[in-house]
Coordinates of C-alpha atoms in Angstrom, one line a residue:
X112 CA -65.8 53.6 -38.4
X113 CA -63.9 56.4 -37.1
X114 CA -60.3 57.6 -37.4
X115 CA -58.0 59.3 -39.5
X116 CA -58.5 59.6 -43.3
X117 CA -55.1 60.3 -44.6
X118 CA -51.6 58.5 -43.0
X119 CA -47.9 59.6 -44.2
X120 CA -46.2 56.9 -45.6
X121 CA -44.4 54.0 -43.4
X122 CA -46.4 55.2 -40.4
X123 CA -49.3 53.5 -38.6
X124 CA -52.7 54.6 -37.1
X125 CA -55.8 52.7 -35.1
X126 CA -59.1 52.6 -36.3
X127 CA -61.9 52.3 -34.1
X128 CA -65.1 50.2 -35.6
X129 CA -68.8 50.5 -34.0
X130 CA -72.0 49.2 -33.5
X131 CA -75.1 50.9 -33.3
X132 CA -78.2 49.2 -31.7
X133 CA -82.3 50.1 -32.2
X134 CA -82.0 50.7 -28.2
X135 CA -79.4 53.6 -28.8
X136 CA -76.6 51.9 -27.3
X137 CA -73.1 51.7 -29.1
X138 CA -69.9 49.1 -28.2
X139 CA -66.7 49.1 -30.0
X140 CA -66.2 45.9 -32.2
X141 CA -62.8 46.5 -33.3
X142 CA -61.7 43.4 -31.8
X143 CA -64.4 41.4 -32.9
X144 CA -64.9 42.8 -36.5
X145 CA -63.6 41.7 -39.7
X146 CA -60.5 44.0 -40.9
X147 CA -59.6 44.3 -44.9
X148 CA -58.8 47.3 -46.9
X149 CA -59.0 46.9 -51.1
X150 CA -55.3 47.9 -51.7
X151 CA -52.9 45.7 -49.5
X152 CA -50.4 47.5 -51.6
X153 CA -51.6 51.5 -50.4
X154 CA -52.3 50.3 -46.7
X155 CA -52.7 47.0 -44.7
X156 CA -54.9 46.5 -41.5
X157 CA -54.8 43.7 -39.1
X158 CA -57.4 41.9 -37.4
X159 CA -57.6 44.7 -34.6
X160 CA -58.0 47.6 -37.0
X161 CA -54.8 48.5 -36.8
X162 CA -53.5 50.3 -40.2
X163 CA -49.6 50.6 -41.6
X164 CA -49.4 53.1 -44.7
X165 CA -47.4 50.9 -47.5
X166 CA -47.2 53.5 -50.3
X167 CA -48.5 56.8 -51.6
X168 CA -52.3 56.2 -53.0
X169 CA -55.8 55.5 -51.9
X170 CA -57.4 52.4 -50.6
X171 CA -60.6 51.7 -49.1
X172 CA -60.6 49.6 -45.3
X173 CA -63.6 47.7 -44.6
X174 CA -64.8 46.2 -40.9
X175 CA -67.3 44.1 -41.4
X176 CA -69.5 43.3 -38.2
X177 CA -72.2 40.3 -38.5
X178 CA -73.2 41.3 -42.2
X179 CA -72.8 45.1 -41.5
X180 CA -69.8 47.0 -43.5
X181 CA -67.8 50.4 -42.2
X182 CA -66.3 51.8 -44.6
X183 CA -63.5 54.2 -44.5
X184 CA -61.6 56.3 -47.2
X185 CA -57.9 56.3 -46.6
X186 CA -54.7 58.2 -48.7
X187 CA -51.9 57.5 -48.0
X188 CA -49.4 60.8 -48.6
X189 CA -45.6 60.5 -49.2
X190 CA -43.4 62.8 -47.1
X191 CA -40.6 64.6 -48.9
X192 CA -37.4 65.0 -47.4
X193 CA -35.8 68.2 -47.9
X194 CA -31.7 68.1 -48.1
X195 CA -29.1 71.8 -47.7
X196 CA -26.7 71.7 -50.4
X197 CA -23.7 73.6 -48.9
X198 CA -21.5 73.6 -52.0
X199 CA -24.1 73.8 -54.6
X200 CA -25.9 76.5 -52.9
X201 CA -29.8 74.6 -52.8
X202 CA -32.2 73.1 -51.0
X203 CA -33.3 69.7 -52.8
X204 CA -36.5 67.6 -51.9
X205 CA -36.9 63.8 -52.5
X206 CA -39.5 61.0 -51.6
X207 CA -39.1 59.8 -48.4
X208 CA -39.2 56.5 -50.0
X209 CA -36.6 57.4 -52.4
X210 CA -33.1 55.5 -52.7
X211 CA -30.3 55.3 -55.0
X212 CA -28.9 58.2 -58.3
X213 CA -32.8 60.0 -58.7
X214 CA -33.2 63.2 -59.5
X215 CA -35.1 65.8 -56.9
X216 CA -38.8 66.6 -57.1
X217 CA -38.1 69.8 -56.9
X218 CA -35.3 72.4 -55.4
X219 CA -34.7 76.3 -54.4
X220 CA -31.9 77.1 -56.0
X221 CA -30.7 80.1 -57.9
X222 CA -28.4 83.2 -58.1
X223 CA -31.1 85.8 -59.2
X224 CA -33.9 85.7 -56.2
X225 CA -33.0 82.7 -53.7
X226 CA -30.1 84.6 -52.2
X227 CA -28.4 81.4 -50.7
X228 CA -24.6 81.3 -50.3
X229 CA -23.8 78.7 -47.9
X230 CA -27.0 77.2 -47.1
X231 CA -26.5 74.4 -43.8
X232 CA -28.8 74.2 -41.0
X233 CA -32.8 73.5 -41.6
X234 CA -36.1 73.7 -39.4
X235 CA -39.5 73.3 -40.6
X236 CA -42.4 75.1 -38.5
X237 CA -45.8 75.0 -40.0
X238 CA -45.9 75.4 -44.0
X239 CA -42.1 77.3 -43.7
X240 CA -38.9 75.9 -43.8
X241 CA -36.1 77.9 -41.7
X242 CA -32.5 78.0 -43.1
X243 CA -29.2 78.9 -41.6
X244 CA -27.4 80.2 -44.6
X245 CA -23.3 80.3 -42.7
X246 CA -21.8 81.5 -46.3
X247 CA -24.7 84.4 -46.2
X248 CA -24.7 85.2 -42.4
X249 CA -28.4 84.8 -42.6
X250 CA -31.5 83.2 -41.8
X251 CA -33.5 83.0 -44.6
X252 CA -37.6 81.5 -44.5
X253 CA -38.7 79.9 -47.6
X254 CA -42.2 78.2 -48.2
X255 CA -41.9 74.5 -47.8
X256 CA -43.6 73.9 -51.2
X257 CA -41.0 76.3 -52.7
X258 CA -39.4 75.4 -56.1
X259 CA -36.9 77.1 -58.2
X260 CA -35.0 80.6 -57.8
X261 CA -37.8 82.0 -55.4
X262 CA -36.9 84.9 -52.8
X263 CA -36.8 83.7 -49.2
X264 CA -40.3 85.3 -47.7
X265 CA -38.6 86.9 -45.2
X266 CA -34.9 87.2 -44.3
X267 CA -32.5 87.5 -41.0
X268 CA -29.3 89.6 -42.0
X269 CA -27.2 92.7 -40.8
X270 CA -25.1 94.1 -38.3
X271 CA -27.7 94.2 -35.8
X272 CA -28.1 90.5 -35.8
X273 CA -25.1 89.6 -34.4
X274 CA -25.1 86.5 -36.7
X275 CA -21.6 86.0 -38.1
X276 CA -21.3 82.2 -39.3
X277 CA -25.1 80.9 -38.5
X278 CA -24.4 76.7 -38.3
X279 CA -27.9 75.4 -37.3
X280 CA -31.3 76.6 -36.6
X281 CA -33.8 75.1 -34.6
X282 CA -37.7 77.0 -34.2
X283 CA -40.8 76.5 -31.7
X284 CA -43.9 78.2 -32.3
X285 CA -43.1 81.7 -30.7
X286 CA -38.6 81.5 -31.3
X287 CA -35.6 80.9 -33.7
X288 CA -32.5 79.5 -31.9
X289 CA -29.7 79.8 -33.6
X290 CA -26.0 78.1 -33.2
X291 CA -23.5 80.5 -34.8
X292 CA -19.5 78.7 -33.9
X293 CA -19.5 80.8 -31.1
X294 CA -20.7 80.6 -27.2
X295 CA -24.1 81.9 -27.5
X296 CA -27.2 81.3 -28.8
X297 CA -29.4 84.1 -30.3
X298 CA -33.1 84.1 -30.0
X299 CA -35.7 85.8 -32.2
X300 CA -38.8 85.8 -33.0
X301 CA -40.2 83.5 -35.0
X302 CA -41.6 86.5 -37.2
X303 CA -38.2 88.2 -37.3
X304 CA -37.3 89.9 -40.2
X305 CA -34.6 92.2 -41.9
X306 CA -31.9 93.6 -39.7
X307 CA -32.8 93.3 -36.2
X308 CA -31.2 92.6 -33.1
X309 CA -32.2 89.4 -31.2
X310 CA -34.8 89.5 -28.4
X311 CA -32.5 87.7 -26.1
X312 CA -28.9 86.2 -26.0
X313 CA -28.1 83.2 -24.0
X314 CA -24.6 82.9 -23.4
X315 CA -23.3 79.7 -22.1
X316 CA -20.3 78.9 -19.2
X317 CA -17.5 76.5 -20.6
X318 CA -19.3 76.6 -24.0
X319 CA -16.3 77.3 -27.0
X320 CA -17.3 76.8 -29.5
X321 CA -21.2 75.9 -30.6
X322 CA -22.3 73.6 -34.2
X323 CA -25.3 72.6 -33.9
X324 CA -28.4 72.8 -31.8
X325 CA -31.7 70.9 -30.9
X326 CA -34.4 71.5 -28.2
X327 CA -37.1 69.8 -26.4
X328 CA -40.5 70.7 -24.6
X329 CA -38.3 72.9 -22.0
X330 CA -34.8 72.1 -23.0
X331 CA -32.0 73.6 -25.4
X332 CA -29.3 71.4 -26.4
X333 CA -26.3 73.0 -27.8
X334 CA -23.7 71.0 -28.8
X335 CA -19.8 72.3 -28.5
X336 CA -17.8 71.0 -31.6
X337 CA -14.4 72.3 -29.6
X338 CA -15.5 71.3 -26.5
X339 CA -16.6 67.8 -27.7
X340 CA -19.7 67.9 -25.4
X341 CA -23.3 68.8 -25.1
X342 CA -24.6 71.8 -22.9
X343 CA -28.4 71.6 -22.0
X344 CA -30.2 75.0 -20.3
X345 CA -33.8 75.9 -20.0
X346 CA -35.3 77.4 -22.9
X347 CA -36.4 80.1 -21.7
X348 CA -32.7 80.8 -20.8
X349 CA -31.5 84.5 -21.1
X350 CA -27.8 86.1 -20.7
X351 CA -25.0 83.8 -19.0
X352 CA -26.2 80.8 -17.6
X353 CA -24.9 77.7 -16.8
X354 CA -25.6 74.3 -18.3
X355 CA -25.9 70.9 -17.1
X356 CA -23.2 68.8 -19.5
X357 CA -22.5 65.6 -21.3
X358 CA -18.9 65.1 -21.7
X359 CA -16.3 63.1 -21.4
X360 CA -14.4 59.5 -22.9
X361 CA -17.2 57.3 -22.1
X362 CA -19.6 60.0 -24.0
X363 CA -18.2 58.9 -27.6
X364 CA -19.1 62.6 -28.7
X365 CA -16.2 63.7 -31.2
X366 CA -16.7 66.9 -33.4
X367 CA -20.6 67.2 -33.0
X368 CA -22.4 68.9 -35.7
X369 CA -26.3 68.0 -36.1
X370 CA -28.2 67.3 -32.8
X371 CA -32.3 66.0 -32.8
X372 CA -35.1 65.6 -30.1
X373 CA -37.2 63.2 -31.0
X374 CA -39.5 60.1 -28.9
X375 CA -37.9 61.5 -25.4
X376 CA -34.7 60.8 -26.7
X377 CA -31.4 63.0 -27.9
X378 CA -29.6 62.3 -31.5
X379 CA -26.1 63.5 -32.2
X380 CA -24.2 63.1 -35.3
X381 CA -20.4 63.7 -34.9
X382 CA -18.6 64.4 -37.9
X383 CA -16.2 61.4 -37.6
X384 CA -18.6 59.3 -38.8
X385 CA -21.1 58.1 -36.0
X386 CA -24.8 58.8 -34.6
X387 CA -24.9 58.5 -30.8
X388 CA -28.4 58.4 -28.6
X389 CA -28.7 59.9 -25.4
X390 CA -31.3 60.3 -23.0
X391 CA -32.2 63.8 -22.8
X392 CA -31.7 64.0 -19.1
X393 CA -28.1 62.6 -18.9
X394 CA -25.3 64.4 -17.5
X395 CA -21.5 63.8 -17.1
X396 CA -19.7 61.0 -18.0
X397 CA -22.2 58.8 -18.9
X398 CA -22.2 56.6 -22.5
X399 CA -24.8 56.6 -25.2
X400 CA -28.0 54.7 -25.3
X401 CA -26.9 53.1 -28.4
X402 CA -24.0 54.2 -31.8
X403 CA -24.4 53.8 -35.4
X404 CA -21.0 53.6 -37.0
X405 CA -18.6 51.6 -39.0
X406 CA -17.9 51.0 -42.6
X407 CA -21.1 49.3 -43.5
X408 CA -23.1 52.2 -42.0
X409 CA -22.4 54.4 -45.3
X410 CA -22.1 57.5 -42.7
X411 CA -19.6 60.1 -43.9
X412 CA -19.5 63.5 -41.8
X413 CA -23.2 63.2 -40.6
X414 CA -25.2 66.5 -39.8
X415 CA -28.7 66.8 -39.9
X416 CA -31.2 64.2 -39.2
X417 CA -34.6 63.6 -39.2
X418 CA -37.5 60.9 -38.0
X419 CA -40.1 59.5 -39.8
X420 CA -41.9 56.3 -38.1
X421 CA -39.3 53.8 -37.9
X422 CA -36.5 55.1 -40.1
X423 CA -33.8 57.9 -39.3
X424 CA -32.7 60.0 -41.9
X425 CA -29.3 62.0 -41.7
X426 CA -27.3 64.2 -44.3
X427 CA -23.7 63.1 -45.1
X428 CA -21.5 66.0 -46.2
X429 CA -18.6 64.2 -47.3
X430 CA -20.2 61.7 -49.3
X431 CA -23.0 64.0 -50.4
X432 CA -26.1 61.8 -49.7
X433 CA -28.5 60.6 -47.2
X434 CA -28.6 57.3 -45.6
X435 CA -31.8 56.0 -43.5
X436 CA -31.1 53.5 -41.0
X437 CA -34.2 51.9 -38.4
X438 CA -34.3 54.1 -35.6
X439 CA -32.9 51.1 -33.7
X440 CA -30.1 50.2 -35.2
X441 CA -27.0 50.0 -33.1
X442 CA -23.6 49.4 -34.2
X443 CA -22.1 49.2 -37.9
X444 CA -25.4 48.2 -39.8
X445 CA -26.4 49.3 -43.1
X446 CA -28.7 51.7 -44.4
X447 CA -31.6 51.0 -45.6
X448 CA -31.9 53.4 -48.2
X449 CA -29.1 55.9 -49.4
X450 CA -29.5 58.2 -52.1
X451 CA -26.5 59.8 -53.7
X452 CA -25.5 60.6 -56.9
X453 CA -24.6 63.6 -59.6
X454 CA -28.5 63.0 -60.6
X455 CA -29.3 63.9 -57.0
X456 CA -27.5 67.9 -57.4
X457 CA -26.7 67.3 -53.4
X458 CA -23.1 68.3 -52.9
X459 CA -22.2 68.8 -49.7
X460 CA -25.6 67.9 -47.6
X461 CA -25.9 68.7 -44.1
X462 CA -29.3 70.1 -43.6
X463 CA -32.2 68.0 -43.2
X464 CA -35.8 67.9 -42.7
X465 CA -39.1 66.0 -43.4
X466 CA -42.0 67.4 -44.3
X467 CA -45.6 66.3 -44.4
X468 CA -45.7 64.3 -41.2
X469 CA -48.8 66.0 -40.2

């Protein structure tokens, strides 16, 4: 049997089942093999060998093929979602299964080492977690397995910069892009540290004023809180350059703050309340794919957001929490987990990531 060994909770995977032969030859018998795995409750399969993680644990999946058994050890891992606390000056980590008043696993927080004064915007690359700290004017880079009142390994800050009120942060393997409330974006490397200038500035026609920030393959998205629109350019961009743009009535963007690329499509949280869903090569006038929004939606000043399978995670600064609704909900539904509470320490949440997806 062949496929992966370990699966992140609420996500799915394949398995692929074989027979060998004395002659040397080998067919898949997925199909035709019988499916089970010991703990129903870590990790079901169907009949095609098709697995959906259920909970944190380990369980073993069986295909049995005319009185032959494959066997295959599986865990299944729990992602932790990792939360900015702009008033109480932390990051905090919970189980991406978690709901309701629960206390963290674990946070960065602290006035002697972490440094963090208005900590907002988050990006995770690899085993580090990015933060746009706007009360510091820095970027700061923690390990994403930090805990406690831990110096940043590495920090952004200075005159050189340029950074002045640092909203959002988004990073690719080789660059940080970051959105600072003004009409550029400044680019450094991913490596960056201590007071340096960036490598490049790209500075964008009609933008006013920028929040937040989200790219693509080839694409940055920068989203104009003033303007109430979004501003795509290559990302290779450098100096002025002009954008292709989403605005206008039919748009329903008002005050945008967090903005996500994820499964070809474009996420955007406006701080009145809603999430809209674009397609990533819109332009103009056009509407949304689909809104989330309305009283039973629990969504209070959305920010940052996050995917995880099925289920979209955003941080709500007004009501201090984190609402997951299914990534294709439409309209005023509920969430289908919110966690909030004095037991959570979020106060003011508007960064968001989710780590352990790979």
């Amino acid at each position: 049997m062949t496929g992966k060994s370990a699966l992140p909770w609420s996500l799915s995977t394949k398995l692929i089942a074989t027979a060998n032969f004395h002659s040397g030859h080998t067919i898949d018998v997925s199909n035709v093999a019988t499916w089970s795995s010991e703990s129903a409750a870590t990790a079901t399969v169907d009949a095609d060998g098709n697995v959906e993680a259920v909970d944190a644990g380990m369980t073993m999946v069986h295909a049995n093929y005319e009185g032959q058994d494959g066997v295959l050890e599986l865990t299944v891992t729990m992602p932790t979602v990792a939360v900015s606390s702009f008033n109480n000056k932390g990051i905090d980590f919970f189980p991406a299964n978690a709901t309701g008043n629960i206390a963290p696993l674990r946070s960065i927080r602290g006035a002697m080492m972490t440094t963090l004064g208005s900590p907002r915007g988050l990006a995770l690359n690899g085993n580090e977690l990015f933060v746009a700290d706007q009360g510091n004017a820095a970027i700061d880079v923690f390990p994403a397995d930090g805990s406690g009142d831990i110096a940043p390994l590495r920090q952004i800050k200075g005159a050189l910069t340029t950074l002045n009120t640092p909203s959002h942060v988004a990073v690719t393997d080789t660059d940080i892009y970051v959105a600072d409330f003004s009409n550029k974006v400044a680019v450094f490397p991913k490596t960056a540290t201590g007071n340096v200038a960036p490598s490049r500035t790209i500075s964008i026609t009609g933008l006013t004023q920028n929040n937040g920030i989200a790219v693509s393959q080839d694409t940055l998205f920068v989203l104009d809180i003033s303007g109430n629109a979004i501003d795509a350019v290559p990302l290779t961009s450098n100096g002025v350059t002009t954008p292709r743009t989403i605005v206008g009535a039919a748009t329903l963007i008002s005050e945008p703050n967090g903005g996500f690329y994820a499964n070809d499509e474009l996420f955007v949280s406006n701080a009145t309340g809603t999430i809209i869903v674009f397609d990533p090569t819109a332009t103009g006038n056009v509407p949304p794919i689909r809104r989330i929004g309305g009283a039973m939606s629990m969504l209070g000043f959305p920010d940052g957001m996050g995917l995880l399978g099925t289920h979209l995670y955003s941080a709500n600064n007004s009501t201090s929490s984190i609402q997951v609704h299914l990534l294709s909900s439409s309209g005023d539904v509920a969430p289908t987990n919110s966690i909030s509470g004095a037991m959570t320490l979020m106060s003011g949440s508007l960064g968001l990531v989710i780590i352990g997806l790979d």
